[in-house]
């Protein structure tokens, strides 16, 4: 419970920042900055859990981080530091980098709690708290402005909830069996999917470097296969 009380406000705040970042910045520009989470988690996993990454593990994490950086490049003529300049142009990108840092901490704390209680028990209790927290937030918000839902959106909400629950069960089942940075790095394959969705669904352009970055991320994931 002590770990949960430390973990909950950090992750709740990070999730709110995450939603805000996706709302105000292009998906394929902001989302790749989550790729920095494994780098942060290497240090926190060593500090809190005593996990030491192998050479292949470090190489894989670095490749995935480089791939995530390339995902943020839109035009080489703007220079190699162009993704970093987006931090000053796009507030949503800065929010997402802050989320990556916080997730570097919470991923380690989450493993610590899941090792004590078991993945299933932890997910039920911890995300039950999330349900309560967001319900309170919704009630407070509805007092200021009415919150309306349409029946046609109900299925979408149910699918989102079921998908999130399944992903968390799989996440914590994986993270108790392997080093935190490795698991988080493999999760960042979702960056590749976000680039494709940003292009196909939201009609975002200038994705050449994002596709190259996606291949680098896939290469990093393959290297992680030799990490243990």
Coordinates of N, CA, C and O in Angstrom, one line a residue, residues 20-154:
X20 N -3.6 15.4 -22.3 CA -3.5 16.8 -22.7 C -2.6 16.9 -23.9 O -2.8 17.7 -24.9
X21 N -1.4 16.2 -23.8 CA -0.4 16.3 -24.9 C -1.0 15.8 -26.2 O -0.8 16.4 -27.3
X22 N -1.8 14.7 -26.2 CA -2.4 14.1 -27.4 C -3.5 15.1 -28.0 O -3.7 15.1 -29.2
X23 N -4.1 15.9 -27.1 CA -5.1 16.8 -27.5 C -4.6 18.0 -28.2 O -5.2 18.5 -29.2
X24 N -3.4 18.5 -27.8 CA -2.9 19.8 -28.3 C -1.8 19.6 -29.3 O -1.3 20.6 -29.9
X25 N -1.2 18.4 -29.5 CA -0.1 18.3 -30.4 C -0.4 17.2 -31.4 O -1.2 16.3 -31.1
X26 N 0.2 17.2 -32.6 CA 0.0 16.1 -33.6 C 0.5 14.8 -33.0 O 1.5 14.7 -32.3
X27 N -0.4 13.7 -33.2 CA -0.1 12.4 -32.6 C 1.3 11.9 -33.0 O 2.0 11.4 -32.1
X28 N 1.7 12.0 -34.3 CA 2.9 11.4 -34.7 C 4.1 12.2 -34.3 O 5.3 11.8 -34.5
X29 N 3.9 13.4 -33.7 CA 5.0 14.2 -33.2 C 5.2 14.1 -31.7 O 6.3 13.9 -31.2
X30 N 4.1 14.1 -31.0 CA 4.2 14.0 -29.5 C 4.4 12.6 -29.0 O 5.2 12.3 -28.2
X31 N 3.7 11.6 -29.6 CA 3.7 10.2 -29.1 C 5.1 9.6 -29.1 O 5.5 8.9 -28.2
X32 N 6.0 9.9 -30.1 CA 7.3 9.3 -30.1 C 8.2 9.6 -28.9 O 9.1 8.9 -28.6
X33 N 7.9 10.7 -28.2 CA 8.7 11.1 -27.1 C 8.5 10.1 -25.9 O 9.3 10.2 -25.0
X34 N 7.5 9.3 -26.0 CA 7.3 8.2 -25.0 C 8.4 7.2 -25.1 O 8.7 6.5 -24.2
X35 N 9.1 7.2 -26.2 CA 10.2 6.3 -26.5 C 11.4 6.6 -25.5 O 12.3 5.7 -25.4
X36 N 11.4 7.7 -24.8 CA 12.5 8.0 -23.9 C 12.3 7.3 -22.5 O 13.2 7.3 -21.7
X37 N 11.1 6.7 -22.3 CA 10.8 6.1 -21.0 C 11.8 5.0 -20.7 O 12.3 4.9 -19.5
X38 N 12.2 4.1 -21.6 CA 13.2 3.1 -21.2 C 14.5 3.6 -20.7 O 15.1 3.0 -19.9
X39 N 15.0 4.7 -21.3 CA 16.2 5.3 -20.9 C 16.1 5.7 -19.4 O 17.0 5.5 -18.6
X40 N 15.0 6.4 -19.1 CA 14.8 6.8 -17.7 C 14.6 5.6 -16.8 O 15.2 5.6 -15.6
X41 N 14.0 4.6 -17.3 CA 13.7 3.4 -16.4 C 14.9 2.6 -16.1 O 15.0 1.9 -15.1
X42 N 16.0 2.7 -17.0 CA 17.2 2.0 -16.7 C 17.8 2.5 -15.4 O 18.3 1.7 -14.5
X43 N 17.8 3.8 -15.2 CA 18.4 4.4 -14.0 C 17.6 4.1 -12.8 O 18.1 3.7 -11.7
X44 N 16.2 4.2 -12.9 CA 15.4 4.0 -11.8 C 15.3 2.5 -11.4 O 15.2 2.2 -10.2
X45 N 15.4 1.6 -12.4 CA 15.3 0.2 -12.1 C 16.6 -0.2 -11.3 O 16.6 -1.1 -10.4
X46 N 17.7 0.4 -11.7 CA 19.0 0.1 -11.0 C 18.9 0.7 -9.6 O 19.4 0.0 -8.6
X47 N 18.3 1.8 -9.4 CA 18.3 2.5 -8.1 C 17.3 1.8 -7.2 O 17.6 1.6 -6.0
X48 N 16.1 1.5 -7.7 CA 15.1 1.0 -6.8 C 15.0 -0.6 -6.7 O 14.6 -1.1 -5.7
X49 N 15.4 -1.3 -7.8 CA 15.2 -2.7 -7.8 C 16.6 -3.4 -7.9 O 16.6 -4.7 -7.8
X50 N 17.6 -2.7 -8.2 CA 18.9 -3.3 -8.4 C 19.1 -4.1 -9.7 O 20.0 -4.9 -9.8
X51 N 18.2 -3.8 -10.7 CA 18.3 -4.4 -12.0 C 19.4 -3.8 -12.8 O 19.6 -2.6 -12.9
X52 N 20.3 -4.7 -13.4 CA 21.4 -4.3 -14.2 C 21.2 -4.7 -15.6 O 21.0 -5.9 -15.9
X53 N 21.1 -3.8 -16.6 CA 20.9 -4.2 -18.0 C 22.2 -4.8 -18.6 O 23.3 -4.4 -18.2
X54 N 22.0 -5.8 -19.4 CA 23.1 -6.4 -20.1 C 23.6 -5.5 -21.3 O 22.9 -4.5 -21.6
X55 N 24.7 -5.9 -21.9 CA 25.1 -5.1 -23.1 C 24.1 -5.0 -24.2 O 23.8 -4.0 -24.7
X56 N 23.5 -6.2 -24.5 CA 22.5 -6.2 -25.6 C 21.3 -5.5 -25.1 O 20.6 -4.8 -25.9
X57 N 21.0 -5.5 -23.8 CA 19.8 -4.8 -23.3 C 20.0 -3.3 -23.5 O 19.1 -2.6 -24.0
X58 N 21.2 -2.8 -23.1 CA 21.5 -1.4 -23.3 C 21.5 -0.9 -24.7 O 20.9 0.1 -25.1
X59 N 22.0 -1.8 -25.6 CA 22.1 -1.5 -27.1 C 20.6 -1.4 -27.6 O 20.3 -0.5 -28.4
X60 N 19.8 -2.4 -27.2 CA 18.4 -2.4 -27.7 C 17.6 -1.2 -27.2 O 16.9 -0.5 -28.0
X61 N 17.8 -0.8 -25.9 CA 17.1 0.4 -25.4 C 17.6 1.7 -26.1 O 16.8 2.5 -26.5
X62 N 18.9 1.8 -26.4 CA 19.4 2.9 -27.1 C 18.9 3.0 -28.5 O 18.5 4.1 -29.0
X63 N 18.9 1.9 -29.2 CA 18.3 1.9 -30.5 C 16.9 2.3 -30.6 O 16.4 3.1 -31.4
X64 N 16.1 1.8 -29.6 CA 14.7 2.2 -29.6 C 14.5 3.7 -29.3 O 13.7 4.4 -29.9
X65 N 15.4 4.2 -28.4 CA 15.4 5.7 -28.1 C 15.7 6.5 -29.3 O 15.1 7.5 -29.6
X66 N 16.8 6.0 -30.1 CA 17.2 6.7 -31.3 C 16.0 6.7 -32.3 O 15.7 7.7 -33.0
X67 N 15.4 5.5 -32.4 CA 14.3 5.4 -33.3 C 13.2 6.4 -33.0 O 12.5 7.0 -33.8
X68 N 12.9 6.5 -31.7 CA 11.9 7.4 -31.2 C 12.2 8.9 -31.5 O 11.4 9.7 -31.9
X69 N 13.5 9.2 -31.4 CA 14.0 10.5 -31.8 C 13.8 10.8 -33.3 O 13.3 11.9 -33.7
X70 N 14.1 9.8 -34.1 CA 13.9 10.0 -35.5 C 12.4 10.1 -35.9 O 12.1 10.8 -36.9
X71 N 11.6 9.5 -35.1 CA 10.1 9.7 -35.3 C 9.7 11.1 -35.2 O 8.7 11.6 -35.8
X72 N 10.5 11.9 -34.4 CA 10.1 13.3 -34.2 C 10.6 14.2 -35.3 O 10.3 15.4 -35.3
X73 N 11.5 13.7 -36.3 CA 12.0 14.5 -37.3 C 11.0 14.6 -38.5 O 10.5 13.6 -39.0
X74 N 10.8 15.8 -39.0 CA 9.9 16.0 -40.1 C 10.6 16.4 -41.4 O 10.2 16.2 -42.5
X75 N 11.8 17.1 -41.2 CA 12.5 17.6 -42.4 C 14.0 17.7 -42.0 O 14.3 18.5 -41.1
X76 N 14.9 17.0 -42.7 CA 16.3 17.0 -42.3 C 16.9 18.4 -42.6 O 17.9 18.7 -42.0
X77 N 16.2 19.2 -43.4 CA 16.8 20.5 -43.7 C 16.6 21.4 -42.4 O 17.3 22.4 -42.3
X78 N 15.8 21.0 -41.5 CA 15.7 21.8 -40.2 C 16.8 21.4 -39.2 O 16.9 22.0 -38.2
X79 N 17.6 20.4 -39.6 CA 18.7 20.0 -38.7 C 18.4 18.8 -37.9 O 17.2 18.5 -37.7
X80 N 19.5 18.2 -37.4 CA 19.3 17.0 -36.6 C 18.7 17.2 -35.3 O 18.2 16.3 -34.6
X81 N 18.7 18.5 -34.8 CA 18.1 18.8 -33.5 C 16.7 19.2 -33.6 O 16.1 19.7 -32.6
X82 N 16.1 19.1 -34.8 CA 14.8 19.5 -35.0 C 13.7 19.0 -34.1 O 12.9 19.7 -33.6
X83 N 13.8 17.7 -33.7 CA 12.8 17.2 -32.7 C 12.9 17.9 -31.4 O 11.9 18.1 -30.7
X84 N 14.2 18.2 -31.0 CA 14.3 18.9 -29.7 C 13.8 20.3 -29.7 O 13.3 20.9 -28.7
X85 N 13.9 21.0 -30.9 CA 13.3 22.3 -31.0 C 11.8 22.3 -30.9 O 11.2 23.3 -30.6
X86 N 11.2 21.1 -31.2 CA 9.7 21.0 -31.0 C 9.3 21.2 -29.6 O 8.2 21.5 -29.3
X87 N 10.3 21.0 -28.7 CA 9.9 21.2 -27.2 C 9.5 22.6 -26.9 O 8.7 22.9 -26.1
X88 N 10.2 23.6 -27.7 CA 9.8 25.0 -27.5 C 8.6 25.4 -28.3 O 7.9 26.3 -28.0
X89 N 8.4 24.7 -29.5 CA 7.3 25.1 -30.4 C 6.0 24.5 -29.9 O 4.9 25.1 -30.0
X90 N 6.1 23.2 -29.5 CA 4.9 22.4 -29.2 C 4.8 22.1 -27.7 O 5.6 21.3 -27.2
X91 N 3.9 22.7 -27.0 CA 3.8 22.5 -25.5 C 3.4 21.0 -25.3 O 3.8 20.4 -24.3
X92 N 2.6 20.4 -26.2 CA 2.2 19.0 -26.1 C 3.4 18.1 -26.1 O 3.4 17.1 -25.4
X93 N 4.4 18.4 -26.9 CA 5.6 17.6 -26.9 C 6.4 17.6 -25.6 O 6.9 16.6 -25.1
X94 N 6.4 18.8 -25.0 CA 7.1 19.0 -23.7 C 6.3 18.2 -22.6 O 6.9 17.5 -21.8
X95 N 5.0 18.2 -22.7 CA 4.2 17.4 -21.8 C 4.5 15.9 -21.9 O 4.6 15.2 -20.9
X96 N 4.6 15.5 -23.2 CA 4.8 14.0 -23.4 C 6.2 13.6 -22.9 O 6.4 12.5 -22.4
X97 N 7.2 14.5 -23.0 CA 8.5 14.2 -22.4 C 8.5 14.1 -20.9 O 9.1 13.2 -20.3
X98 N 7.7 15.0 -20.3 CA 7.5 14.9 -18.8 C 6.8 13.6 -18.5 O 7.1 12.9 -17.5
X99 N 5.8 13.1 -19.3 CA 5.1 11.9 -19.1 C 6.1 10.7 -19.2 O 6.1 9.8 -18.3
X100 N 7.0 10.8 -20.1 CA 8.0 9.7 -20.3 C 8.9 9.6 -19.0 O 9.2 8.5 -18.6
X101 N 9.3 10.7 -18.5 CA 10.1 10.7 -17.3 C 9.4 10.1 -16.1 O 9.9 9.3 -15.4
X102 N 8.1 10.6 -15.9 CA 7.3 10.0 -14.8 C 7.1 8.5 -15.0 O 7.1 7.8 -14.0
X103 N 6.8 8.1 -16.2 CA 6.6 6.7 -16.5 C 7.8 5.9 -16.2 O 7.8 4.7 -15.9
X104 N 9.0 6.5 -16.3 CA 10.3 5.8 -16.0 C 10.3 5.5 -14.5 O 10.9 4.4 -14.1
X105 N 9.7 6.3 -13.7 CA 9.6 6.0 -12.3 C 8.5 5.0 -11.9 O 8.6 4.1 -11.2
X106 N 7.3 5.3 -12.5 CA 6.1 4.5 -12.2 C 6.2 3.1 -12.7 O 5.6 2.2 -12.1
X107 N 6.9 2.9 -13.8 CA 7.0 1.5 -14.3 C 7.8 0.6 -13.3 O 7.5 -0.6 -13.1
X108 N 8.8 1.3 -12.7 CA 9.6 0.5 -11.7 C 8.8 0.3 -10.4 O 8.8 -0.8 -9.8
X109 N 8.1 1.3 -9.9 CA 7.3 1.2 -8.7 C 6.1 0.2 -9.0 O 5.8 -0.6 -8.1
X110 N 5.6 0.2 -10.2 CA 4.5 -0.8 -10.5 C 5.0 -2.2 -10.4 O 4.3 -3.1 -9.9
X111 N 6.3 -2.4 -10.9 CA 6.8 -3.8 -10.8 C 7.0 -4.2 -9.3 O 6.7 -5.3 -9.0
X112 N 7.5 -3.2 -8.5 CA 7.7 -3.5 -7.1 C 6.4 -3.9 -6.5 O 6.3 -4.9 -5.7
X113 N 5.3 -3.2 -6.8 CA 4.0 -3.5 -6.2 C 3.4 -4.9 -6.7 O 2.9 -5.7 -6.0
X114 N 3.6 -5.1 -8.0 CA 3.1 -6.3 -8.6 C 3.9 -7.6 -8.1 O 3.3 -8.7 -8.0
X115 N 5.1 -7.4 -7.8 CA 5.9 -8.5 -7.3 C 5.4 -8.9 -5.9 O 5.4 -10.1 -5.5
X116 N 4.9 -7.9 -5.1 CA 4.4 -8.2 -3.8 C 3.1 -8.8 -3.8 O 2.8 -9.8 -3.1
X117 N 2.2 -8.3 -4.6 CA 0.8 -8.7 -4.6 C 0.4 -9.6 -5.7 O -0.7 -10.3 -5.6
X118 N 1.2 -9.7 -6.7 CA 0.8 -10.5 -7.9 C 0.1 -9.6 -9.0 O -0.6 -8.6 -8.6
X119 N 0.4 -9.8 -10.3 CA -0.1 -9.0 -11.3 C -1.6 -8.7 -11.3 O -2.1 -7.6 -11.5
X120 N -2.4 -9.8 -11.2 CA -3.8 -9.7 -11.3 C -4.4 -8.9 -10.1 O -5.2 -8.0 -10.3
X121 N -4.0 -9.2 -8.9 CA -4.4 -8.5 -7.7 C -4.1 -7.0 -7.8 O -4.9 -6.1 -7.5
X122 N -2.9 -6.7 -8.3 CA -2.4 -5.3 -8.3 C -3.3 -4.6 -9.4 O -3.7 -3.4 -9.1
X123 N -3.5 -5.2 -10.5 CA -4.3 -4.5 -11.6 C -5.7 -4.2 -11.1 O -6.2 -3.1 -11.3
X124 N -6.3 -5.1 -10.4 CA -7.7 -4.9 -9.9 C -7.8 -3.8 -8.9 O -8.6 -2.9 -9.0
X125 N -6.9 -3.8 -7.9 CA -6.9 -2.8 -6.9 C -6.4 -1.5 -7.4 O -7.1 -0.4 -7.2
X126 N -5.3 -1.4 -8.1 CA -4.7 -0.2 -8.5 C -5.6 0.6 -9.5 O -5.9 1.8 -9.4
X127 N -6.1 -0.1 -10.5 CA -6.9 0.5 -11.5 C -8.4 0.7 -11.0 O -9.1 1.5 -11.6
X128 N -8.7 0.0 -9.9 CA -10.0 0.3 -9.3 C -9.9 1.7 -8.6 O -10.8 2.5 -8.7
X129 N -8.7 2.1 -8.1 CA -8.4 3.4 -7.6 C -8.5 4.4 -8.7 O -9.0 5.6 -8.5
X130 N -8.0 4.1 -9.9 CA -8.1 5.0 -11.0 C -9.5 5.3 -11.4 O -9.9 6.4 -11.7
X131 N -10.4 4.2 -11.3 CA -11.8 4.4 -11.7 C -12.4 5.4 -10.7 O -13.2 6.3 -11.1
X132 N -12.1 5.2 -9.4 CA -12.7 6.1 -8.4 C -12.2 7.6 -8.6 O -12.9 8.5 -8.6
X133 N -10.9 7.7 -8.9 CA -10.3 9.0 -9.1 C -10.9 9.7 -10.3 O -11.3 10.9 -10.2
X134 N -11.0 9.1 -11.4 CA -11.6 9.7 -12.6 C -13.1 9.9 -12.4 O -13.6 10.9 -13.0
X135 N -13.8 9.1 -11.7 CA -15.2 9.3 -11.4 C -15.4 10.6 -10.6 O -16.3 11.4 -10.9
X136 N -14.6 10.8 -9.6 CA -14.6 12.0 -8.8 C -14.4 13.2 -9.7 O -15.0 14.3 -9.7
X137 N -13.4 13.1 -10.6 CA -13.0 14.2 -11.5 C -14.1 14.5 -12.4 O -14.4 15.7 -12.7
X138 N -14.8 13.5 -12.9 CA -16.0 13.7 -13.8 C -17.1 14.4 -13.1 O -17.7 15.3 -13.7
X139 N -17.4 14.0 -11.9 CA -18.5 14.7 -11.1 C -18.1 16.1 -10.9 O -19.0 17.0 -11.1
X140 N -16.9 16.4 -10.5 CA -16.5 17.8 -10.3 C -16.6 18.6 -11.6 O -17.0 19.8 -11.6
X141 N -16.2 18.0 -12.7 CA -16.3 18.7 -14.0 C -17.7 18.9 -14.4 O -18.0 20.0 -15.0
X142 N -18.6 18.0 -14.2 CA -20.0 18.1 -14.6 C -20.7 19.2 -13.9 O -21.7 19.7 -14.4
X143 N -20.2 19.6 -12.8 CA -20.8 20.7 -12.1 C -20.5 22.1 -12.8 O -21.3 23.0 -12.7
X144 N -19.4 22.1 -13.5 CA -19.1 23.3 -14.2 C -19.7 23.3 -15.6 O -20.1 24.3 -16.1
X145 N -19.6 22.2 -16.3 CA -20.2 22.1 -17.6 C -20.8 20.7 -17.8 O -20.1 19.7 -17.4
X146 N -22.0 20.5 -18.3 CA -22.6 19.2 -18.4 C -21.8 18.3 -19.3 O -21.2 18.7 -20.3
X147 N -21.7 17.0 -18.9 CA -21.0 16.0 -19.6 C -22.1 15.1 -20.3 O -22.9 14.5 -19.6
X148 N -22.1 15.1 -21.6 CA -23.1 14.4 -22.4 C -22.5 13.2 -23.1 O -21.4 13.4 -23.7
X149 N -23.1 12.1 -23.1 CA -22.6 10.9 -23.9 C -23.7 10.5 -24.8 O -24.9 10.5 -24.5
X150 N -23.3 10.0 -26.0 CA -24.3 9.5 -27.0 C -24.2 8.0 -26.9 O -23.2 7.4 -26.7
X151 N -25.3 7.3 -27.2 CA -25.4 5.9 -27.2 C -24.4 5.3 -28.2 O -23.8 4.2 -28.0
X152 N -24.2 5.9 -29.4 CA -23.3 5.4 -30.4 C -21.8 5.4 -29.9 O -21.0 4.7 -30.4
X153 N -21.5 6.2 -28.8 CA -20.2 6.2 -28.3 C -20.0 5.1 -27.2 O -18.8 4.8 -26.8
X154 N -21.1 4.5 -26.7 CA -21.0 3.5 -25.6 C -20.1 2.4 -26.0 O -19.3 1.9 -25.2

